[in-house]
Short mmCIF file of C-alpha atoms in Angstrom, two decimals:
data_model
loop_
_atom_site.label_atom_id
_atom_site.label_comp_id
_atom_site.label_asym_id
_atom_site.label_seq_id
_atom_site.Cartn_x
_atom_site.Cartn_y
_atom_site.Cartn_z
CA MET A 1 -38.83 43.10 -29.54
CA GLU A 2 -37.47 44.85 -32.60
CA ARG A 3 -36.17 47.72 -30.52
CA THR A 4 -34.33 45.28 -28.22
CA SER A 5 -32.81 43.40 -31.14
CA THR A 6 -31.66 46.64 -32.74
CA ARG A 7 -30.01 47.81 -29.50
CA ALA A 8 -28.27 44.45 -29.14
CA ARG A 9 -26.98 44.67 -32.69
CA ASP A 10 -25.69 48.18 -32.08
CA ASP A 11 -23.93 47.04 -28.90
CA ALA A 12 -22.38 44.13 -30.79
CA ALA A 13 -21.17 46.48 -33.50
CA ARG A 14 -19.52 48.79 -31.00
CA ASP A 15 -17.89 45.75 -29.41
CA GLY A 16 -16.39 44.78 -32.75
CA SER A 17 -18.30 41.50 -32.78
CA THR A 18 -19.99 41.91 -36.13
CA PRO A 19 -19.22 39.31 -38.78
CA GLY A 20 -15.66 39.93 -39.92
CA GLY A 21 -14.95 41.81 -36.67
CA PHE A 22 -13.95 40.82 -33.19
CA ARG A 23 -15.57 37.38 -33.23
CA TRP A 24 -13.27 36.35 -36.12
CA LEU A 25 -10.29 37.62 -34.15
CA LEU A 26 -11.40 35.21 -31.41
CA VAL A 27 -11.28 32.39 -33.98
CA ALA A 28 -7.62 33.28 -34.69
CA GLY A 29 -6.85 33.26 -30.96
CA ALA A 30 -8.59 29.91 -30.59
CA LEU A 31 -6.56 28.43 -33.47
CA LEU A 32 -3.32 29.66 -31.89
CA LEU A 33 -4.23 28.00 -28.59
CA GLN A 34 -5.34 24.78 -30.27
CA PHE A 35 -2.20 24.59 -32.42
CA SER A 36 -0.10 24.58 -29.29
CA ILE A 37 -2.02 21.90 -27.35
CA GLY A 38 -2.65 19.83 -30.51
CA ALA A 39 1.07 19.23 -30.69
CA VAL A 40 0.39 16.34 -28.30
CA TYR A 41 -0.36 14.17 -31.35
CA ALA A 42 3.29 14.49 -32.38
CA TRP A 43 4.27 12.09 -29.61
CA SER A 44 5.23 9.35 -32.06
CA VAL A 45 8.30 11.40 -32.97
CA PHE A 46 9.44 11.34 -29.35
CA GLY A 47 8.33 7.75 -28.71
CA GLY A 48 10.63 6.47 -31.48
CA ALA A 49 13.51 8.57 -30.23
CA LEU A 50 13.09 7.24 -26.69
CA GLU A 51 13.33 3.70 -27.97
CA GLU A 52 16.59 4.40 -29.81
CA ALA A 53 18.47 6.72 -27.45
CA GLU A 54 21.04 4.89 -25.33
CA SER A 55 20.16 6.91 -22.25
CA TRP A 56 16.51 5.74 -22.50
CA GLN A 57 16.17 2.53 -24.53
CA LEU A 58 12.46 2.21 -23.69
CA GLY A 59 10.34 -0.65 -24.97
CA LYS A 60 7.31 0.11 -27.10
CA VAL A 61 4.87 -0.06 -24.19
CA ARG A 62 6.90 2.21 -21.91
CA ALA A 63 7.59 4.59 -24.80
CA SER A 64 3.88 4.99 -25.52
CA LEU A 65 2.74 5.25 -21.88
CA PRO A 66 3.30 9.02 -21.49
CA PHE A 67 0.99 9.67 -24.43
CA THR A 68 -1.58 7.21 -23.08
CA VAL A 69 -1.59 8.99 -19.72
CA THR A 70 -2.00 12.35 -21.48
CA ILE A 71 -5.09 11.16 -23.35
CA GLY A 72 -6.54 9.73 -20.14
CA MET A 73 -6.04 13.06 -18.31
CA ILE A 74 -7.76 15.08 -21.02
CA PHE A 75 -11.17 14.10 -19.72
CA VAL A 76 -10.26 15.14 -16.15
CA GLY A 77 -9.06 18.55 -17.36
CA SER A 78 -12.00 19.14 -19.70
CA TYR A 79 -14.47 18.32 -16.93
CA VAL A 80 -12.84 20.78 -14.51
CA GLY A 81 -12.21 23.41 -17.18
CA GLY A 82 -15.77 23.22 -18.51
CA ARG A 83 -17.34 23.78 -15.10
CA VAL A 84 -15.00 26.62 -14.16
CA GLN A 85 -15.42 28.30 -17.54
CA ASP A 86 -19.19 28.42 -17.27
CA ALA A 87 -18.77 30.14 -13.88
CA ARG A 88 -15.72 32.35 -14.39
CA GLY A 89 -15.52 32.96 -18.14
CA PRO A 90 -13.21 31.65 -20.85
CA ARG A 91 -10.09 33.81 -20.54
CA VAL A 92 -8.88 32.83 -17.09
CA VAL A 93 -9.52 29.13 -17.77
CA ALA A 94 -7.76 29.13 -21.15
CA LEU A 95 -4.75 30.99 -19.72
CA ALA A 96 -4.56 28.56 -16.81
CA GLY A 97 -4.85 25.55 -19.08
CA GLY A 98 -2.16 26.84 -21.44
CA VAL A 99 0.25 27.53 -18.54
CA ILE A 100 -0.35 24.13 -16.93
CA TYR A 101 0.13 22.36 -20.26
CA SER A 102 3.36 24.22 -20.96
CA VAL A 103 4.75 23.63 -17.50
CA GLY A 104 4.19 19.90 -17.94
CA ILE A 105 6.10 19.96 -21.23
CA LEU A 106 8.93 21.94 -19.69
CA LEU A 107 9.19 19.46 -16.78
CA ALA A 108 9.44 16.67 -19.32
CA GLY A 109 12.32 18.62 -20.87
CA LEU A 110 14.28 18.34 -17.60
CA THR A 111 14.56 14.56 -17.90
CA ASN A 112 17.93 13.08 -18.84
CA GLY A 113 17.41 9.33 -19.09
CA ALA A 114 15.45 6.26 -18.05
CA GLU A 115 15.99 7.06 -14.37
CA ASP A 116 13.80 10.15 -14.90
CA TYR A 117 10.99 8.18 -16.50
CA TRP A 118 8.68 9.03 -13.59
CA LEU A 119 9.15 12.75 -14.28
CA LEU A 120 8.36 12.20 -17.95
CA ILE A 121 5.07 10.48 -16.97
CA LEU A 122 4.29 13.23 -14.44
CA GLY A 123 5.20 16.16 -16.69
CA TYR A 124 4.12 15.13 -20.18
CA GLY A 125 1.43 12.69 -19.05
CA VAL A 126 -0.35 13.92 -15.95
CA ILE A 127 0.32 17.68 -15.84
CA SER A 128 0.29 18.53 -19.56
CA GLY A 129 -2.65 16.18 -20.17
CA PHE A 130 -4.69 17.92 -17.47
CA GLY A 131 -3.76 21.37 -18.79
CA LEU A 132 -4.59 20.27 -22.32
CA GLY A 133 -8.09 19.22 -21.26
CA VAL A 134 -8.66 22.47 -19.38
CA ALA A 135 -7.67 24.55 -22.40
CA TYR A 136 -9.25 22.36 -25.10
CA ILE A 137 -12.83 22.85 -23.99
CA VAL A 138 -12.69 26.64 -23.71
CA PRO A 139 -12.73 27.85 -27.37
CA ILE A 140 -15.32 25.21 -28.28
CA ALA A 141 -17.82 26.47 -25.72
CA MET A 142 -16.97 30.16 -26.21
CA LEU A 143 -17.17 30.26 -29.99
CA GLN A 144 -20.60 28.62 -30.08
CA LYS A 145 -21.89 31.65 -28.16
CA TRP A 146 -20.32 34.10 -30.65
CA PHE A 147 -21.45 32.14 -33.75
CA PRO A 148 -25.02 30.92 -33.21
CA ASP A 149 -25.42 31.20 -36.97
CA LYS A 150 -22.46 28.92 -37.78
CA THR A 151 -22.13 26.54 -34.84
CA GLY A 152 -21.00 23.52 -36.83
CA LEU A 153 -18.44 25.29 -39.00
CA ILE A 154 -17.02 27.37 -36.17
CA THR A 155 -16.53 24.48 -33.74
CA GLY A 156 -14.97 22.57 -36.61
CA LEU A 157 -12.47 25.39 -37.04
CA ALA A 158 -11.79 25.46 -33.29
CA VAL A 159 -10.95 21.77 -33.05
CA GLY A 160 -9.38 21.78 -36.54
CA GLY A 161 -6.52 23.77 -35.09
CA PHE A 162 -5.98 20.95 -32.60
CA GLY A 163 -5.89 18.39 -35.40
CA PHE A 164 -3.30 20.38 -37.37
CA GLY A 165 -1.08 20.92 -34.33
CA ALA A 166 0.86 17.69 -34.87
CA VAL A 167 1.27 18.43 -38.57
CA LEU A 168 3.10 21.63 -37.75
CA THR A 169 4.98 20.34 -34.71
CA SER A 170 6.26 16.94 -35.94
CA PRO A 171 8.93 18.24 -38.38
CA VAL A 172 10.09 20.87 -35.89
CA ALA A 173 10.33 18.29 -33.10
CA GLN A 174 12.26 15.94 -35.35
CA LEU A 175 14.68 18.72 -36.29
CA LEU A 176 15.28 19.52 -32.58
CA ILE A 177 15.80 15.85 -31.71
CA ASP A 178 18.26 15.36 -34.61
CA ARG A 179 20.50 18.06 -33.08
CA ASP A 180 21.13 15.75 -30.09
CA PRO A 181 19.63 12.27 -30.61
CA GLU A 182 20.93 11.05 -27.24
CA ASP A 183 18.88 13.69 -25.42
CA PRO A 184 15.54 13.60 -27.24
CA THR A 185 13.57 15.09 -24.34
CA GLY A 186 15.73 18.20 -24.52
CA ALA A 187 13.54 19.25 -27.42
CA PHE A 188 10.69 19.74 -24.97
CA VAL A 189 12.27 22.93 -23.55
CA PRO A 190 12.10 25.16 -26.68
CA LEU A 191 8.77 23.57 -27.64
CA GLY A 192 7.33 24.16 -24.19
CA LEU A 193 8.36 27.83 -24.30
CA ALA A 194 6.78 28.18 -27.76
CA TYR A 195 3.57 26.52 -26.55
CA LEU A 196 3.46 28.89 -23.57
CA LEU A 197 3.83 31.98 -25.79
CA MET A 198 1.18 30.75 -28.28
CA SER A 199 -1.26 29.84 -25.51
CA LEU A 200 -0.90 33.16 -23.69
CA VAL A 201 -1.29 35.23 -26.88
CA GLY A 202 -4.23 33.27 -28.15
CA ALA A 203 -6.14 33.07 -24.85
CA SER A 204 -5.50 36.67 -23.81
CA ILE A 205 -8.37 37.98 -25.98
CA PHE A 206 -10.95 35.40 -24.98
CA ARG A 207 -14.26 36.54 -23.57
CA ASN A 208 -17.95 35.67 -23.78
CA PRO A 209 -20.36 37.85 -25.79
CA PRO A 210 -22.72 40.27 -24.03
CA ALA A 211 -25.87 38.68 -22.56
CA ASP A 212 -28.06 40.32 -25.23
CA TYR A 213 -25.66 39.56 -28.09
CA VAL A 214 -27.30 39.08 -31.48
CA VAL A 215 -25.51 38.48 -34.78
CA PRO A 216 -26.62 41.24 -37.17
CA GLY A 217 -28.87 39.93 -39.94
CA VAL A 218 -29.23 36.41 -38.56
CA GLU A 219 -32.94 36.75 -37.76
CA GLU A 220 -33.71 38.03 -41.22
CA SER A 221 -31.40 35.65 -43.15
CA ASP A 222 -32.13 32.15 -41.84
CA GLY A 223 -34.01 32.26 -38.64
CA ALA A 224 -31.09 30.88 -36.71
CA ALA A 225 -31.27 33.48 -34.00
CA ASP A 226 -32.56 32.91 -30.51
CA THR A 227 -35.62 30.62 -30.66
CA GLY A 228 -36.36 30.66 -26.96
CA ASP A 229 -35.01 27.11 -26.63
CA THR A 230 -34.27 25.80 -23.15
CA ASP A 231 -30.64 25.80 -21.97
CA TYR A 232 -29.89 22.70 -19.88
CA THR A 233 -27.65 22.61 -16.83
CA GLN A 234 -25.15 19.79 -16.60
CA ALA A 235 -27.30 17.96 -14.08
CA GLU A 236 -30.37 18.29 -16.32
CA ALA A 237 -28.44 17.07 -19.36
CA LEU A 238 -27.26 14.01 -17.44
CA ARG A 239 -30.85 13.11 -16.69
CA THR A 240 -31.67 12.78 -20.38
CA PRO A 241 -31.04 9.70 -22.53
CA GLN A 242 -29.72 11.98 -25.27
CA TRP A 243 -26.54 12.77 -23.33
CA TYR A 244 -25.69 9.06 -23.08
CA PHE A 245 -26.60 8.43 -26.71
CA LEU A 246 -24.30 11.23 -27.86
CA THR A 247 -21.50 10.07 -25.60
CA ALA A 248 -21.91 6.54 -27.00
CA ILE A 249 -21.71 7.86 -30.58
CA LEU A 250 -18.56 9.80 -29.70
CA THR A 251 -16.98 6.73 -28.02
CA LEU A 252 -17.77 4.34 -30.88
CA SER A 253 -16.70 6.70 -33.64
CA VAL A 254 -13.44 7.52 -31.86
CA SER A 255 -12.82 3.81 -31.26
CA ALA A 256 -13.22 3.06 -34.96
CA GLY A 257 -10.95 5.80 -36.23
CA ILE A 258 -8.22 5.51 -33.62
CA ALA A 259 -8.07 1.73 -34.13
CA LEU A 260 -6.44 2.46 -37.47
CA ILE A 261 -4.51 5.49 -36.30
CA SER A 262 -2.81 3.40 -33.59
CA GLN A 263 -1.77 0.78 -36.21
CA ALA A 264 -1.42 2.96 -39.30
CA LYS A 265 2.31 2.63 -39.90
CA LEU A 266 2.44 -1.17 -39.51
CA SER A 267 -0.80 -1.60 -41.43
CA ALA A 268 0.62 0.32 -44.39
CA THR A 269 3.75 -1.89 -44.51
CA ASP A 270 2.01 -5.23 -43.87
CA ILE A 271 -1.12 -4.73 -46.00
CA ALA A 272 0.00 -2.49 -48.86
CA GLY A 273 3.74 -3.25 -48.85
CA VAL A 274 4.71 0.35 -48.18
CA SER A 275 8.35 0.84 -47.12
CA VAL A 276 9.10 1.87 -43.56
CA THR A 277 10.11 5.33 -44.70
CA GLY A 278 7.09 5.61 -46.99
CA ALA A 279 4.75 4.50 -44.20
CA ALA A 280 6.11 7.23 -41.87
CA THR A 281 5.53 9.81 -44.61
CA LEU A 282 2.03 8.46 -45.24
CA VAL A 283 1.14 8.77 -41.54
CA GLY A 284 2.20 12.40 -41.65
CA VAL A 285 0.05 13.07 -44.70
CA LEU A 286 -2.94 11.32 -43.16
CA ALA A 287 -2.71 13.62 -40.16
CA ILE A 288 -3.73 16.44 -42.51
CA PHE A 289 -6.99 14.62 -43.18
CA ASN A 290 -7.56 14.34 -39.42
CA GLY A 291 -7.36 18.15 -39.14
CA ALA A 292 -9.34 18.82 -42.32
CA GLY A 293 -12.11 16.43 -41.33
CA ARG A 294 -12.91 18.53 -38.25
CA ILE A 295 -13.71 21.49 -40.47
CA VAL A 296 -15.25 19.70 -43.46
CA TRP A 297 -17.72 17.51 -41.57
CA ALA A 298 -18.69 20.26 -39.13
CA GLY A 299 -19.63 22.49 -42.07
CA ILE A 300 -21.54 19.66 -43.71
CA SER A 301 -23.52 19.11 -40.50
CA ASP A 302 -24.79 22.68 -40.67
CA ARG A 303 -26.40 21.77 -44.00
CA ILE A 304 -27.64 18.20 -43.66
CA GLY A 305 -28.11 17.94 -39.88
CA ARG A 306 -26.05 16.48 -37.07
CA MET A 307 -27.46 12.95 -36.93
CA ARG A 308 -27.31 12.43 -40.68
CA THR A 309 -23.68 13.57 -40.51
CA PHE A 310 -22.83 11.06 -37.77
CA ALA A 311 -24.64 8.29 -39.63
CA THR A 312 -22.50 9.05 -42.66
CA ILE A 313 -19.28 9.25 -40.62
CA LEU A 314 -19.88 5.91 -38.91
CA ALA A 315 -20.99 4.20 -42.12
CA LEU A 316 -17.94 5.40 -44.06
CA GLN A 317 -15.59 4.35 -41.28
CA GLY A 318 -17.21 0.92 -41.12
CA ILE A 319 -17.09 0.32 -44.88
CA CYS A 320 -13.52 1.57 -45.24
CA LEU A 321 -12.28 -0.52 -42.32
CA ILE A 322 -13.83 -3.66 -43.77
CA LEU A 323 -12.22 -2.99 -47.16
CA LEU A 324 -8.83 -1.88 -45.79
CA PRO A 325 -7.24 -5.37 -45.23
CA HIS A 326 -7.89 -6.19 -48.88
CA ALA A 327 -6.27 -2.97 -50.23
CA GLY A 328 -3.12 -4.41 -51.72
CA SER A 329 -2.16 -1.27 -53.60
CA VAL A 330 -0.64 1.79 -52.00
CA LEU A 331 -3.14 4.08 -53.71
CA LEU A 332 -6.24 2.20 -52.53
CA PHE A 333 -4.90 1.77 -49.01
CA SER A 334 -4.06 5.46 -48.79
CA ALA A 335 -7.50 6.49 -50.08
CA LEU A 336 -9.38 4.28 -47.59
CA ALA A 337 -7.15 5.40 -44.73
CA ALA A 338 -7.64 9.04 -45.67
CA VAL A 339 -11.42 8.66 -45.48
CA ILE A 340 -11.14 7.02 -42.04
CA TYR A 341 -8.88 9.84 -40.79
CA LEU A 342 -11.26 12.42 -42.28
CA CYS A 343 -14.18 10.86 -40.43
CA TYR A 344 -12.22 10.51 -37.20
CA GLY A 345 -11.52 14.24 -37.27
CA GLY A 346 -15.10 14.93 -38.26
CA THR A 347 -16.35 13.30 -35.07
CA PHE A 348 -14.57 15.94 -32.96
CA GLY A 349 -15.59 18.74 -35.32
CA THR A 350 -19.31 17.87 -35.28
CA MET A 351 -20.00 16.72 -31.71
CA PRO A 352 -19.51 20.10 -29.91
CA ALA A 353 -22.14 21.74 -32.11
CA THR A 354 -24.41 18.73 -31.66
CA ALA A 355 -24.17 19.01 -27.88
CA GLY A 356 -24.90 22.75 -28.18
CA ASP A 357 -27.96 22.04 -30.34
CA PHE A 358 -29.27 19.42 -27.92
CA PHE A 359 -28.61 21.17 -24.60
CA GLY A 360 -27.91 24.83 -25.39
CA VAL A 361 -24.66 26.79 -25.18
CA ARG A 362 -25.05 28.50 -21.80
CA ASN A 363 -23.49 25.52 -19.99
CA ALA A 364 -21.72 24.03 -23.00
CA GLY A 365 -18.38 23.90 -21.24
CA ALA A 366 -19.58 21.64 -18.42
CA ILE A 367 -21.85 19.49 -20.55
CA TYR A 368 -19.45 18.82 -23.42
CA GLY A 369 -16.46 18.69 -21.10
CA LEU A 370 -18.04 15.73 -19.31
CA MET A 371 -19.04 14.15 -22.62
CA LEU A 372 -15.36 13.97 -23.57
CA ILE A 373 -15.14 10.87 -21.45
CA GLY A 374 -16.04 9.28 -24.79
CA TRP A 375 -12.69 10.46 -26.16
CA SER A 376 -10.78 8.81 -23.35
CA LEU A 377 -12.84 5.61 -23.56
CA GLY A 378 -12.53 5.40 -27.35
CA GLY A 379 -8.85 6.19 -27.11
CA VAL A 380 -8.38 3.03 -25.03
CA ILE A 381 -10.98 0.70 -26.56
CA GLY A 382 -9.92 1.17 -30.21
CA PRO A 383 -6.16 0.59 -29.91
CA VAL A 384 -6.53 -2.25 -27.37
CA LEU A 385 -9.13 -4.08 -29.48
CA ALA A 386 -7.14 -3.59 -32.70
CA SER A 387 -3.83 -4.77 -31.22
CA ALA A 388 -5.46 -7.75 -29.48
CA LEU A 389 -7.21 -8.95 -32.64
CA ILE A 390 -4.24 -8.32 -34.96
CA GLY A 391 -1.85 -10.14 -32.64
CA ASP A 392 1.37 -11.78 -33.68
CA GLU A 393 -0.44 -13.47 -36.57
CA LYS A 394 -1.08 -10.08 -38.19
CA ALA A 395 -4.78 -10.85 -38.47
CA TYR A 396 -5.74 -7.51 -40.02
CA THR A 397 -8.83 -8.89 -41.75
CA LEU A 398 -10.27 -10.15 -38.45
CA ALA A 399 -9.41 -6.95 -36.59
CA TYR A 400 -10.60 -4.32 -39.09
CA THR A 401 -13.67 -6.33 -40.12
CA THR A 402 -14.78 -6.68 -36.52
CA ILE A 403 -14.28 -3.01 -35.77
CA GLY A 404 -15.90 -2.03 -39.10
CA VAL A 405 -19.01 -4.07 -38.32
CA ILE A 406 -19.27 -2.41 -34.91
CA ALA A 407 -19.08 1.01 -36.59
CA LEU A 408 -21.82 0.06 -39.06
CA ALA A 409 -24.01 -1.22 -36.24
CA SER A 410 -23.47 2.05 -34.41
CA VAL A 411 -25.32 3.89 -37.18
CA ALA A 412 -28.52 2.69 -35.53
CA LEU A 413 -27.82 5.04 -32.60
CA THR A 414 -28.19 8.06 -34.88
CA PHE A 415 -31.78 7.09 -35.70
CA VAL A 416 -32.91 6.82 -32.07
CA THR A 417 -31.08 9.96 -30.87
CA LYS A 418 -33.62 12.79 -31.01
CA VAL A 419 -33.38 16.41 -29.90
CA PRO A 420 -34.84 16.92 -26.41
CA ALA A 421 -38.21 18.58 -26.11
CA GLY A 422 -37.87 22.36 -25.93
CA ARG A 423 -34.86 22.40 -28.31
CA ASP A 424 -36.84 22.83 -31.53
CA GLY A 425 -34.20 25.01 -33.18
CA ALA A 426 -31.61 22.24 -33.28
CA ARG A 427 -30.32 20.71 -36.47
CA ASP A 428 -31.04 16.99 -35.91
#
């Protein structure tokens, strides 16, 4: 056994995959890919421009529909991409996803007015959403195999790049739109080309580790090396209650966080009296917490365990949502909203490592890719519930209290969700 481990470590060293070596270069490539596809969260910049431009003059519902379609297509793409990745490897899938995503954005850039609305839905919504899902799942599954000693932190970094994508893209997109406000979709052409370049460069170095890959020093340092745990297939994972419990936790946590995200600007003005300009700035700042939460909570989960982390995330979201309608000061409102955004991002940073702990990383792409249906469900449930309860009466107390109570009740799921038998090395 010692001879085998030594040989594996030597092979890893020659491959450049020692800590600080090739595997960290893969992290950089993953961040580059995720920055490009994470730009999807900058849609609000385009939605507002489409409402104001004379050639478009879209209502709020029609202006938001391309983004809604994109989020709905993510699950389809992640399901397909996850299955293909496990069979064909990460590079070809990530490259394909990046190209499809960029092509969709470029098609959206060919639109000239409301008569081309169908092409905007097809390009930005259907095609780019599918490509986004295909690409999104790849670095998550791949990096867990390269970093068995840091699964939480490393998946947090992977999806953290996605969270920060909008922070980087929003000001650039606004600058491009301001050059020709009557043709806001023209900004998609240079952005699409930039996304294509970033995706191709980032994904070009992707590959799985060797079959006998071992991180040097892991066995001796913390026992986090291979424990002989069983790796589940997708079909086997779907036959366990744990898969459904984890998907439910993902759905409920996303619903809670995105309920505020979908109403953040209006909530800031109506509850805390923030000016329209100030509210727009606040939303941009809060996006930083979304990205940071993916890294922070994922790292915390490596220390305190995955279920304790999710219990804390859900509890904090619930408490902050209940308090939010009563936050009359800008400072208190901002602090509560920042915690909610931080927890929302933390859900995406922690769940990939949790799925890997529960079911193994061999088929992580297919298993977690299917689990992302919780993202799509939460992305619909949260905003619809929030807008319906708030209504024309601006009933923020009713809306956020209801959603906050649901989040608090969801904490119970974390106590009944146990690691499957044969996965003793998991951090539950």
